[in-house]
């Protein structure tokens, strides 16, 4: 009888044992919202500076790239990051489970800038794409130090747009894509720019900025003094012959932002252009040798127009393929 | 009868004429010797500055890279090369059907240096590997030197020659010496010197003692080491060698001198693809000449099969 009592109690003991276990995760975790996505970025940065990737929640097959080279997680900047920086700009897309980030760090004590994209699947990191702008690298226009001197990101990147004023995801991507069409065709009107549009590249304001010297001093006029649309009309960017692939990856609908990775292709064989109203523009040396520049670029779309652009970019050998893009970079 | 003879003679003469008019023995049989291999380099350079790759005899699957990026012939430097420079250094390996070249060119009017390796199979180019050093100082220094160091071009008497494998093994010790920070690992000739991107970099200490200082410890791995062209007559070895710099060695203790801070450029992750030519004399490294280009950390040679 005591034996059968024990048998009878057994299910209770089992139930108690089960109850003591941590709760099983739900079959389908809730959407990783903005706070969750930004949390992944912060967790990643903490691990990076600690040179310890082991605590990160990783998908079984995580893909990590730095400046378009596939690396093992723990290599590259993971060996050299020495401290956090002060500039932080987040872009969150709960629908696609992706988050973008522009920020600063220290690498062996030197300020550097980082563009980071994480893809989160079931609360685990499955893709890590980074562009690292180093003081000793090419295409450095001032980079990290300038970003930190700006203090914090432009408020237009972090304000919540009332739902009634929001464009759909597709419309946001289309508006951002117009920028690349405008560059390729040398026609500012195609970009549909807001009258207050400005562009920051590697920490430097490259529009409406007469104090920025011309990229080639052999010219006697300065495109940096012009606004977003007028600057493209001058055709000084005609050396950018193709922008492909155009990977629109993170769409922040609440903030009306689009973030992606865009490969600027420079064959290097356009040496000068006739700029309407300005005369001849002689291309700078960097534009007259073959190169690719991988541009991590963020767009704020306002009232359907491009209001602000911020970008971090690195120069790469001509023809460098993006490891996340499986197809030929020669656009069909 | 007479007419047939004439026809036969005429066609033989015509064929001979056609053959001799073809550049670089195209279609000829037998191994492609030094003159033949150097001819392929010259033909390539002429086509390059003419922006016309159709002039080349290439295999169906010819592979072309510039700065470790696979491209189609006609892209990149093929669009921007404006003319040839005056520095020319050839090295040939008839046994392997491969030929290499260090030289200068003009790109959109600016001096640049070019490394070129061709693989030739049945008189057709099957591989084209290039590095372009877009740095006017490098090209200018090479041209100021005038002609290459004669030790790189002199024919070594047959009795003094080392076999291929020994030449490669000797060269390999250079990379071992760098990785280990120990000049004693490699057999350096007392007259050894090293030129990199047109500058003498072996310093006042010389090739061996310089490595003992550990100032190159930031070069943590040299891999892959691709020994590609062995010029047995001239006792030279050429290849491409990927110098890997993780960037996390920020200082070293130089024996006898103390703490040496690495320069900023060494304190970040980057790779350098080094095209390097070695002259082996009396079993020792007599001369090193290299042209190199900086690449993102992790850059791989497209000629090395990758793990999926």
CSV table of C-alpha atoms in Angstrom, one decimal, chain B residues 75-188:
chain,number,residue,atom,x,y,z
B,75,UNK,CA,38.1,45.5,-67.4
B,76,UNK,CA,39.9,47.6,-64.9
B,77,UNK,CA,43.5,48.5,-66.0
B,78,UNK,CA,42.5,47.5,-69.5
B,79,UNK,CA,40.3,50.7,-69.6
B,80,UNK,CA,42.8,53.0,-68.0
B,81,UNK,CA,46.3,52.0,-69.1
B,82,UNK,CA,47.7,54.7,-71.3
B,83,UNK,CA,51.2,53.6,-72.2
B,84,UNK,CA,54.2,51.5,-71.2
B,85,UNK,CA,57.0,52.7,-68.9
B,86,UNK,CA,60.7,52.1,-69.0
B,87,UNK,CA,61.3,49.5,-66.2
B,88,UNK,CA,61.0,45.9,-67.4
B,89,UNK,CA,62.1,42.8,-65.5
B,90,UNK,CA,61.2,39.4,-66.9
B,91,UNK,CA,61.5,36.0,-65.4
B,92,UNK,CA,60.6,32.8,-67.2
B,93,UNK,CA,59.9,29.2,-66.4
B,94,UNK,CA,59.7,27.1,-69.6
B,95,UNK,CA,59.1,23.9,-67.6
B,96,UNK,CA,56.0,25.3,-66.0
B,97,UNK,CA,54.9,27.4,-69.0
B,98,UNK,CA,54.8,30.5,-66.8
B,99,UNK,CA,56.3,33.9,-67.1
B,100,UNK,CA,56.4,36.9,-64.8
B,101,UNK,CA,57.1,40.6,-65.2
B,102,UNK,CA,57.7,43.7,-63.0
B,103,UNK,CA,57.4,46.9,-64.9
B,104,UNK,CA,56.0,50.4,-65.1
B,105,UNK,CA,53.1,51.8,-67.0
B,106,UNK,CA,51.1,54.9,-67.3
B,107,UNK,CA,47.5,55.0,-66.1
B,108,UNK,CA,45.5,58.0,-67.3
B,109,UNK,CA,48.9,59.8,-67.5
B,110,UNK,CA,50.1,58.8,-64.0
B,111,UNK,CA,53.0,56.4,-63.4
B,112,UNK,CA,52.1,53.1,-61.9
B,113,UNK,CA,53.8,49.7,-61.4
B,114,UNK,CA,52.5,46.4,-62.7
B,115,UNK,CA,53.1,42.9,-61.7
B,116,UNK,CA,52.1,40.4,-64.4
B,117,UNK,CA,52.1,36.6,-64.4
B,118,UNK,CA,51.0,34.6,-67.4
B,119,UNK,CA,50.4,30.9,-67.7
B,120,UNK,CA,50.8,29.7,-71.2
B,121,UNK,CA,49.3,26.3,-72.3
B,122,UNK,CA,49.8,25.1,-75.9
B,123,UNK,CA,50.7,28.7,-76.9
B,124,UNK,CA,47.5,30.2,-75.4
B,125,UNK,CA,47.2,32.3,-72.2
B,126,UNK,CA,45.3,30.4,-69.6
B,127,UNK,CA,46.0,32.5,-66.5
B,128,UNK,CA,46.6,36.3,-66.1
B,129,UNK,CA,47.4,37.4,-62.5
B,130,UNK,CA,48.2,41.1,-62.0
B,131,UNK,CA,48.8,43.5,-59.2
B,132,UNK,CA,48.7,47.2,-60.0
B,133,UNK,CA,50.6,49.5,-57.6
B,134,UNK,CA,48.9,52.8,-58.2
B,135,UNK,CA,51.6,54.9,-56.6
B,136,UNK,CA,53.7,57.3,-58.7
B,137,UNK,CA,56.6,57.1,-56.3
B,138,UNK,CA,57.0,53.4,-56.7
B,139,UNK,CA,57.0,53.7,-60.5
B,140,UNK,CA,59.3,56.7,-60.5
B,141,UNK,CA,61.8,54.9,-58.2
B,142,UNK,CA,61.8,51.9,-60.5
B,143,UNK,CA,62.4,54.0,-63.5
B,144,UNK,CA,65.1,56.0,-61.8
B,145,UNK,CA,66.9,52.7,-61.1
B,146,UNK,CA,67.0,52.4,-64.9
B,147,UNK,CA,67.5,48.7,-65.4
B,148,UNK,CA,66.9,45.8,-63.1
B,149,UNK,CA,69.8,44.7,-60.8
B,150,UNK,CA,71.9,42.4,-63.1
B,151,UNK,CA,72.0,39.7,-60.5
B,152,UNK,CA,68.3,39.1,-61.4
B,153,UNK,CA,69.0,38.6,-65.1
B,154,UNK,CA,72.5,37.0,-65.4
B,155,UNK,CA,72.7,33.4,-66.6
B,156,UNK,CA,74.3,31.2,-64.0
B,157,UNK,CA,76.7,28.5,-65.2
B,158,UNK,CA,75.0,25.2,-65.3
B,159,UNK,CA,77.4,23.7,-62.8
B,160,UNK,CA,76.5,26.3,-60.2
B,161,UNK,CA,72.8,25.9,-60.4
B,162,UNK,CA,70.6,24.5,-57.7
B,163,UNK,CA,67.6,22.3,-58.6
B,164,UNK,CA,64.1,23.7,-58.6
B,165,UNK,CA,63.1,22.2,-55.3
B,166,UNK,CA,66.2,23.5,-53.5
B,167,UNK,CA,65.5,27.0,-54.9
B,168,UNK,CA,62.0,26.9,-53.6
B,169,UNK,CA,63.0,25.5,-50.2
B,170,UNK,CA,65.6,28.2,-49.8
B,171,UNK,CA,63.1,31.0,-50.7
B,172,UNK,CA,60.6,29.5,-48.3
B,173,UNK,CA,63.0,30.0,-45.4
B,174,UNK,CA,62.7,33.8,-45.9
B,175,UNK,CA,59.1,33.6,-44.9
B,176,UNK,CA,59.9,31.3,-42.0
B,177,UNK,CA,62.5,33.8,-40.8
B,178,UNK,CA,59.9,36.7,-40.9
B,179,UNK,CA,57.2,34.7,-39.1
B,180,UNK,CA,59.7,33.7,-36.4
B,181,UNK,CA,61.5,37.0,-36.2
B,182,UNK,CA,64.8,35.2,-36.6
B,183,UNK,CA,67.2,36.1,-39.4
B,184,UNK,CA,69.2,33.0,-38.7
B,185,UNK,CA,66.4,30.8,-40.0
B,186,UNK,CA,67.1,31.9,-43.6
B,187,UNK,CA,70.5,31.6,-45.3
B,188,UNK,CA,71.1,35.3,-46.3
